[in-house]
Amino acid sequence: MLEIKCPYCGKRSQNEFSYGGDATIKRPQLGEEISTEDWDNFVYYRDNPRGKHSELWHHVSGCRQWFKVSRDTATHEIFDTCKMNEDFNV
Amino acid sequence: MSNSFRTTNSTGLINKDKKIYFTFNGTIYHGYEGDTLASALIANGVHLVGRSFKYHRPRGFLGVGVEEPNAMVQLHDGNKSEPNIIATEVELVEGLKAKSQNCWPSVQFDIGEINNVLNRFFPAGFYYKTFMWPKSFWMKIYEPFIRKAAGMGKAPLLPDPDRYEHNYEHCDVLVVGSGPSGLASALAAAKNGARVILAEDKPNFGGSLLTDEVTIGNMSGKEWASDTISQLKSMPNVILKKRSQVFGYYDHNMTVMIERVSDHIENPSKYTPRQRLHYIRAGEVIVSTGSIERPISFGNNDRPGIVLASAAKEYMKVYETLVGKKPIIFTNNDTAYSTALEFIKNNIEPIIVDTRDSSNGELVKEVQQKGISIKFNSGIADTKGHLKINSAIIGKLDSSKESFISEETVECDCICMSGGWTPTVHLSSQAGNKLKFNDDIDAFVPDKKRQKETAIGAANGSFTLNQSLAEGFQVGFDLSNKFTDQNNPTNSPNSNEPSYEKHEKLWCMPLPSGKKPKRFIDFQNDVAVSDVELAIREGFRSIEHVKRYTTLGMAGDQGKTSNLNGLQYVSKIEKKIVPEVGHTTFRPPYTPVTIGAIVGREVGNHYLPTRKSPIHTWHEENNAVFVAAGLWQRPRYYPRGSEDMNSAVNREAANVRKNVGICDVTTLGKIDIKGPDAPEFLNRVYTNAWLKLPVGKARYGVMLREDGMVFDDGTTSRLSENHFHMTTTTAQAANVLSHLEYYLQVVWPDLDVNVLSTTEQWSGIAVAGPKSRDLLSKLFPDVDMSNESLPFMGLVDSSIDGIKARIYRISFSGELAYEVNVESNYGLYTWKKIMEVGQSFDIQPYGTEALSTLRIEMGHVAGAELDGRTIPFDVGLNSMVSQKKDFIGKRSLSKDAFTESDRQTIVGLVPLDKKTKIPEGSHIIEDNSAVAPIPKLGHVSSSCWSVEYNNPFSIAIIKDGKNKIGKNLYAVSPLKDISIPVEVVSSHYVDPEGSRVRS
Ligand SMILES: [Zn+2]
């Protein structure tokens, strides 16, 4: 079970959180003209990297904030966590 | 004969003043306080405890602790029965009942032993090869046979009556194992101020110090161990846990430990848990798990009476028990000589067989000084004795040590073997440590760590006491320094132990001349040298493949005594060195763990939380039958007298259509939405327009996922300019909140909106039916309930007996209807009040079944239609989709597949005979006589008995549904062998114009 540092609450066990996928995905602007291919890339296609991955987690059984986690998908090492409006330090 | 294998000394840890009676295979024996089931049986001369897994060969004890591969027994009976328990780990307790498993009719005479005679038909991979064909034999013949033949113990069929608990711990340093290095590191870390947990599997702390003749400082090893434990006990920053096995090492230094709390207590109190599972999140983990002795492979090396030399020594020293009185010591190293010396101390002269040419080790010399001659350059070729060993064939090895040059038969009643030592690296490996091969000790040791884990002592390949203690004190201090600023190191005391000469790299004896007895490597899985040879001959090269093909090192045992001997043998045949062969993965749990301990208290009603509405007690008092809706308990229907479900549901639903019904809708999700950008946010979340919704009005809304599928629906009301009250379905309440938070926090943080769940703050009561207006007028005399003043989708604040209430004119039933919301605490009072006033309007409560009937008849969609595979078009909600604005998921709706003209659509179905109910989930097909595979048009999502038309009615989602209305199709359910001719009608079966809700 991972131990994740919520930027608002501190270190908590994984079972308080839910996973939210790739944090680098940007939703297309509202009303933006967009090709089906680009839209499908946004909706369906995700990289599945081995190694460092920037991802979203939601502190559902806590402060209910979404935040960013930089995690190694192979080793589960967590390099850093930060609020949505912040950048990772490492 | 009773306890005739006890020693006469009393230097061990058992209490000969306290007898404990127990039963094994129906015979009553006694042992003493401090015994294990294993030591008590051996003391009574019982070695035959079970039959082997595959060949049903007689088996006895090999070890003395967790390493025991053979002696698995079934404990207790009835609901406390427990299979596959390692007898060496069971502390003796008065009245204990144990029996052998994997044998029939008895352990002495086992029919399955025919497998041993036929063993050439049971080679490695036998199951894979033999049971492949014919396919039809698998379920009926092969599988039951394998189950019977391969079965170990029997799982009890009754619920477990015991209590298990979970505990969460945090510490700076967790020390696993209390041998010399573990004690040293715990002491050093604790003295330096760190919070320490020390875990020991056995009932006594001390590890090898309990059996080894050593001195530390001016104390014996055993005294030093007990002195260190009392020091640790007195420190408030230390938790000591014995009978506690750390069996799993997971991510981020989460370890799991099983504590046997009351298994060893005769009459534990009712509230003492049987076992406790500890989740320990440790800053640093010190793995001081010691090492396990290796067996040697030789002909028939699995007979009862053949044990590890270290086990024989521990039985003598700790349990005052002799594994035999005519022992042979068989070794490739010096440590087994301490076992020989222990026999000599008990006035028994062992025969010593050593594969090496010579040794000048201190212990060897000591044995020789006692006048014992040693058969160097020799090995055991074979053994005899059916249910217990009675003789061994000792051979003189030739110079290559590949064959015997002469053989002699020697009588014996036990063989104590030693193939050297294997560090217990399981936890380090589980933690992700990349092991390296240490050529000096011919074993893998931890190397590159991935987590905060440090192996010390024998687990790290440091086999001398001095080295173990030095590592322990140093590592304990260094690691604790990460957590404290006391900088208080503890010095390692001087220690003394005999010096040892090197072992010989020989773990498999040649075959005796003219015979091919089985030479076992893995006792638990019945894997012999010949099986490994076969696997390699058949082309398996990767050690992981050899493992799976032969089952070497698998299952509960995890190869504790067999892994390295297997690897060594593969490397010998392949002429590779062991590090090139590599090693297989060690998996948790290190020792078997009861399911009860893993489940803990989460059984029965505690499996999940139960949510009850504030009105729940009224439902109970009024004969409601409940149904689980997620975690919620909701009234399903309220039977009267002897009514069955169908008639109760029909009565409740018909009464709503005719008079007025009342339904508890507290479980609906409710979300409070506030902020200047709230209208804009709703406009993006829902498919329809929200900017112009007037204050005091409600609107039905549909929300999609980005892939265009309908996510949820509900009504949302505007309470003031920037304040909305959203309702969601019961099932999706939590997901919708997370969804809204995601968009507000991640996607559109510029929107100034706050969302908050208010599901539990409001109690909701639906009042539906043609008489609902008159009823509410009487309940709320101050409110003008006329259609003009409070129209459909209107809302008004009022009060009832001083309780603030909000009245929404919304309808799920399709009738004229209202929903009264009050603060939760007043839900029950308000409900009762409505019931009381409603009597004169023939009010009746209705449950979820009638609720479904009413919405299905009206063609209102719910969870069965909004199943994550439907877009608005499919479920008749296209009119809800705004063409003018963008919203979540809109772009997906214009994709090709979503705009095809014959896309699936919602329709109604009526059976032609107007009698046969259509099962939900039925397939819709066009031609009943077609040959399979028959094209499927769609499926039935919801079914009910229409109280309006008094015949069955269903909703289905079928391909090109809008062009199928008026046609006859078939609803088929192959599982139930049902085929029903149906007519396709509009999904709006009752009041398609929606005039009633607006009346
Ligand atoms: Zn938090």
PDB file of N, CA and C in Angstrom, chain B residues 77-126:
ATOM      1  N   ASP B  77     -11.443 -29.700  15.326  1.00  0.00           N
ATOM      2  CA  ASP B  77     -12.478 -30.141  14.390  1.00  0.00           C
ATOM      3  C   ASP B  77     -13.676 -29.198  14.459  1.00  0.00           C
ATOM      4  N   GLY B  78     -14.715 -29.540  13.712  1.00  0.00           N
ATOM      5  CA  GLY B  78     -15.894 -28.683  13.660  1.00  0.00           C
ATOM      6  C   GLY B  78     -15.558 -27.320  13.069  1.00  0.00           C
ATOM      7  N   ASN B  79     -16.175 -26.261  13.633  1.00  0.00           N
ATOM      8  CA  ASN B  79     -15.983 -24.940  13.032  1.00  0.00           C
ATOM      9  C   ASN B  79     -14.604 -24.355  13.317  1.00  0.00           C
ATOM     10  N   LYS B  80     -13.827 -24.991  14.196  1.00  0.00           N
ATOM     11  CA  LYS B  80     -12.475 -24.489  14.474  1.00  0.00           C
ATOM     12  C   LYS B  80     -11.417 -25.243  13.680  1.00  0.00           C
ATOM     13  N   SER B  81     -11.860 -26.176  12.865  1.00  0.00           N
ATOM     14  CA  SER B  81     -10.918 -26.988  12.109  1.00  0.00           C
ATOM     15  C   SER B  81     -10.061 -26.117  11.194  1.00  0.00           C
ATOM     16  N   GLU B  82      -8.783 -26.465  11.117  1.00  0.00           N
ATOM     17  CA  GLU B  82      -7.875 -25.647  10.306  1.00  0.00           C
ATOM     18  C   GLU B  82      -6.864 -26.552   9.607  1.00  0.00           C
ATOM     19  N   PRO B  83      -6.772 -26.447   8.272  1.00  0.00           N
ATOM     20  CA  PRO B  83      -5.866 -27.330   7.536  1.00  0.00           C
ATOM     21  C   PRO B  83      -4.459 -26.751   7.372  1.00  0.00           C
ATOM     22  N   ASN B  84      -3.527 -27.633   6.976  1.00  0.00           N
ATOM     23  CA  ASN B  84      -2.191 -27.214   6.522  1.00  0.00           C
ATOM     24  C   ASN B  84      -1.409 -26.416   7.546  1.00  0.00           C
ATOM     25  N   ILE B  85      -1.546 -26.792   8.807  1.00  0.00           N
ATOM     26  CA  ILE B  85      -0.812 -26.093   9.852  1.00  0.00           C
ATOM     27  C   ILE B  85       0.516 -26.810  10.080  1.00  0.00           C
ATOM     28  N   ILE B  86       1.587 -26.038  10.122  1.00  0.00           N
ATOM     29  CA  ILE B  86       2.912 -26.617  10.296  1.00  0.00           C
ATOM     30  C   ILE B  86       3.081 -26.992  11.770  1.00  0.00           C
ATOM     31  N   ALA B  87       3.260 -28.299  12.028  1.00  0.00           N
ATOM     32  CA  ALA B  87       3.263 -28.795  13.410  1.00  0.00           C
ATOM     33  C   ALA B  87       4.394 -28.204  14.241  1.00  0.00           C
ATOM     34  N   THR B  88       5.467 -27.795  13.582  1.00  0.00           N
ATOM     35  CA  THR B  88       6.590 -27.225  14.326  1.00  0.00           C
ATOM     36  C   THR B  88       6.275 -25.825  14.834  1.00  0.00           C
ATOM     37  N   GLU B  89       5.204 -25.214  14.330  1.00  0.00           N
ATOM     38  CA  GLU B  89       4.830 -23.855  14.722  1.00  0.00           C
ATOM     39  C   GLU B  89       3.654 -23.839  15.695  1.00  0.00           C
ATOM     40  N   VAL B  90       3.152 -25.042  16.038  1.00  0.00           N
ATOM     41  CA  VAL B  90       1.978 -25.104  16.918  1.00  0.00           C
ATOM     42  C   VAL B  90       2.440 -25.322  18.355  1.00  0.00           C
ATOM     43  N   GLU B  91       2.127 -24.374  19.223  1.00  0.00           N
ATOM     44  CA  GLU B  91       2.456 -24.565  20.631  1.00  0.00           C
ATOM     45  C   GLU B  91       1.436 -25.512  21.238  1.00  0.00           C
ATOM     46  N   LEU B  92       1.947 -26.399  22.089  1.00  0.00           N
ATOM     47  CA  LEU B  92       1.062 -27.393  22.677  1.00  0.00           C
ATOM     48  C   LEU B  92       0.116 -26.725  23.668  1.00  0.00           C
ATOM     49  N   VAL B  93      -1.169 -27.075  23.581  1.00  0.00           N
ATOM     50  CA  VAL B  93      -2.148 -26.517  24.507  1.00  0.00           C
ATOM     51  C   VAL B  93      -3.077 -27.664  24.906  1.00  0.00           C
ATOM     52  N   GLU B  94      -3.515 -27.657  26.142  1.00  0.00           N
ATOM     53  CA  GLU B  94      -4.307 -28.756  26.684  1.00  0.00           C
ATOM     54  C   GLU B  94      -5.493 -29.073  25.765  1.00  0.00           C
ATOM     55  N   GLY B  95      -5.653 -30.346  25.444  1.00  0.00           N
ATOM     56  CA  GLY B  95      -6.812 -30.762  24.654  1.00  0.00           C
ATOM     57  C   GLY B  95      -6.655 -30.580  23.158  1.00  0.00           C
ATOM     58  N   LEU B  96      -5.460 -30.156  22.714  1.00  0.00           N
ATOM     59  CA  LEU B  96      -5.227 -29.960  21.275  1.00  0.00           C
ATOM     60  C   LEU B  96      -5.503 -31.257  20.511  1.00  0.00           C
ATOM     61  N   LYS B  97      -6.208 -31.116  19.395  1.00  0.00           N
ATOM     62  CA  LYS B  97      -6.468 -32.272  18.546  1.00  0.00           C
ATOM     63  C   LYS B  97      -5.831 -32.019  17.197  1.00  0.00           C
ATOM     64  N   ALA B  98      -5.050 -32.981  16.729  1.00  0.00           N
ATOM     65  CA  ALA B  98      -4.429 -32.827  15.418  1.00  0.00           C
ATOM     66  C   ALA B  98      -4.499 -34.143  14.691  1.00  0.00           C
ATOM     67  N   LYS B  99      -4.552 -34.078  13.367  1.00  0.00           N
ATOM     68  CA  LYS B  99      -4.485 -35.313  12.608  1.00  0.00           C
ATOM     69  C   LYS B  99      -3.725 -35.112  11.306  1.00  0.00           C
ATOM     70  N   SER B 100      -3.259 -36.219  10.782  1.00  0.00           N
ATOM     71  CA  SER B 100      -2.521 -36.173   9.527  1.00  0.00           C
ATOM     72  C   SER B 100      -3.467 -35.860   8.389  1.00  0.00           C
ATOM     73  N   GLN B 101      -2.930 -35.314   7.332  1.00  0.00           N
ATOM     74  CA  GLN B 101      -3.758 -35.043   6.168  1.00  0.00           C
ATOM     75  C   GLN B 101      -3.122 -35.665   4.942  1.00  0.00           C
ATOM     76  N   ASN B 102      -3.849 -35.610   3.845  1.00  0.00           N
ATOM     77  CA  ASN B 102      -3.383 -36.178   2.583  1.00  0.00           C
ATOM     78  C   ASN B 102      -3.115 -37.687   2.699  1.00  0.00           C
ATOM     79  N   CYS B 103      -3.935 -38.373   3.487  1.00  0.00           N
ATOM     80  CA  CYS B 103      -3.778 -39.825   3.542  1.00  0.00           C
ATOM     81  C   CYS B 103      -5.155 -40.451   3.752  1.00  0.00           C
ATOM     82  N   TRP B 104      -5.337 -41.654   3.227  1.00  0.00           N
ATOM     83  CA  TRP B 104      -6.574 -42.382   3.418  1.00  0.00           C
ATOM     84  C   TRP B 104      -6.315 -43.862   3.196  1.00  0.00           C
ATOM     85  N   PRO B 105      -6.751 -44.761   4.060  1.00  0.00           N
ATOM     86  CA  PRO B 105      -7.573 -44.492   5.246  1.00  0.00           C
ATOM     87  C   PRO B 105      -6.780 -44.014   6.458  1.00  0.00           C
ATOM     88  N   SER B 106      -5.455 -44.242   6.523  1.00  0.00           N
ATOM     89  CA  SER B 106      -4.718 -43.757   7.678  1.00  0.00           C
ATOM     90  C   SER B 106      -3.313 -43.418   7.242  1.00  0.00           C
ATOM     91  N   VAL B 107      -2.584 -42.722   8.144  1.00  0.00           N
ATOM     92  CA  VAL B 107      -1.233 -42.319   7.765  1.00  0.00           C
ATOM     93  C   VAL B 107      -0.312 -43.533   7.664  1.00  0.00           C
ATOM     94  N   GLN B 108      -0.638 -44.620   8.421  1.00  0.00           N
ATOM     95  CA  GLN B 108       0.186 -45.826   8.344  1.00  0.00           C
ATOM     96  C   GLN B 108      -0.072 -46.590   7.047  1.00  0.00           C
ATOM     97  N   PHE B 109      -1.337 -46.644   6.657  1.00  0.00           N
ATOM     98  CA  PHE B 109      -1.685 -47.359   5.434  1.00  0.00           C
ATOM     99  C   PHE B 109      -2.469 -46.417   4.522  1.00  0.00           C
ATOM    100  N   ASP B 110      -1.784 -45.946   3.505  1.00  0.00           N
ATOM    101  CA  ASP B 110      -2.383 -44.934   2.638  1.00  0.00           C
ATOM    102  C   ASP B 110      -2.495 -45.486   1.227  1.00  0.00           C
ATOM    103  N   ILE B 111      -3.752 -45.578   0.749  1.00  0.00           N
ATOM    104  CA  ILE B 111      -3.988 -46.125  -0.596  1.00  0.00           C
ATOM    105  C   ILE B 111      -3.238 -45.336  -1.664  1.00  0.00           C
ATOM    106  N   GLY B 112      -3.131 -44.033  -1.437  1.00  0.00           N
ATOM    107  CA  GLY B 112      -2.498 -43.173  -2.440  1.00  0.00           C
ATOM    108  C   GLY B 112      -1.038 -43.517  -2.662  1.00  0.00           C
ATOM    109  N   GLU B 113      -0.464 -44.331  -1.752  1.00  0.00           N
ATOM    110  CA  GLU B 113       0.940 -44.666  -1.893  1.00  0.00           C
ATOM    111  C   GLU B 113       1.200 -45.434  -3.179  1.00  0.00           C
ATOM    112  N   ILE B 114       0.147 -45.954  -3.792  1.00  0.00           N
ATOM    113  CA  ILE B 114       0.281 -46.602  -5.095  1.00  0.00           C
ATOM    114  C   ILE B 114       0.962 -45.621  -6.065  1.00  0.00           C
ATOM    115  N   ASN B 115       0.729 -44.334  -5.862  1.00  0.00           N
ATOM    116  CA  ASN B 115       1.384 -43.326  -6.710  1.00  0.00           C
ATOM    117  C   ASN B 115       2.896 -43.451  -6.626  1.00  0.00           C
ATOM    118  N   ASN B 116       3.381 -43.870  -5.458  1.00  0.00           N
ATOM    119  CA  ASN B 116       4.818 -44.011  -5.274  1.00  0.00           C
ATOM    120  C   ASN B 116       5.332 -45.188  -6.080  1.00  0.00           C
ATOM    121  N   VAL B 117       4.572 -46.295  -6.060  1.00  0.00           N
ATOM    122  CA  VAL B 117       4.947 -47.475  -6.833  1.00  0.00           C
ATOM    123  C   VAL B 117       4.905 -47.149  -8.320  1.00  0.00           C
ATOM    124  N   LEU B 118       3.920 -46.361  -8.697  1.00  0.00           N
ATOM    125  CA  LEU B 118       3.756 -46.012 -10.110  1.00  0.00           C
ATOM    126  C   LEU B 118       4.505 -44.739 -10.451  1.00  0.00           C
ATOM    127  N   ASN B 119       5.515 -44.391  -9.638  1.00  0.00           N
ATOM    128  CA  ASN B 119       6.048 -43.045  -9.778  1.00  0.00           C
ATOM    129  C   ASN B 119       6.652 -42.727 -11.138  1.00  0.00           C
ATOM    130  N   ARG B 120       6.983 -43.788 -11.894  1.00  0.00           N
ATOM    131  CA  ARG B 120       7.502 -43.425 -13.219  1.00  0.00           C
ATOM    132  C   ARG B 120       6.393 -42.865 -14.107  1.00  0.00           C
ATOM    133  N   PHE B 121       5.149 -43.039 -13.662  1.00  0.00           N
ATOM    134  CA  PHE B 121       4.061 -42.408 -14.420  1.00  0.00           C
ATOM    135  C   PHE B 121       3.727 -41.020 -13.889  1.00  0.00           C
ATOM    136  N   PHE B 122       4.399 -40.584 -12.851  1.00  0.00           N
ATOM    137  CA  PHE B 122       4.121 -39.265 -12.271  1.00  0.00           C
ATOM    138  C   PHE B 122       5.337 -38.349 -12.334  1.00  0.00           C
ATOM    139  N   PRO B 123       5.930 -38.191 -13.501  1.00  0.00           N
ATOM    140  CA  PRO B 123       7.119 -37.339 -13.555  1.00  0.00           C
ATOM    141  C   PRO B 123       6.728 -35.868 -13.521  1.00  0.00           C
ATOM    142  N   ALA B 124       7.746 -35.009 -13.540  1.00  0.00           N
ATOM    143  CA  ALA B 124       7.487 -33.571 -13.595  1.00  0.00           C
ATOM    144  C   ALA B 124       6.610 -33.271 -14.798  1.00  0.00           C
ATOM    145  N   GLY B 125       5.693 -32.338 -14.634  1.00  0.00           N
ATOM    146  CA  GLY B 125       4.845 -31.948 -15.749  1.00  0.00           C
ATOM    147  C   GLY B 125       3.785 -32.972 -16.057  1.00  0.00           C
ATOM    148  N   PHE B 126       3.645 -33.967 -15.174  1.00  0.00           N
ATOM    149  CA  PHE B 126       2.693 -35.043 -15.402  1.00  0.00           C
ATOM    150  C   PHE B 126       1.284 -34.507 -15.637  1.00  0.00           C
TER     151      PHE B 126
END
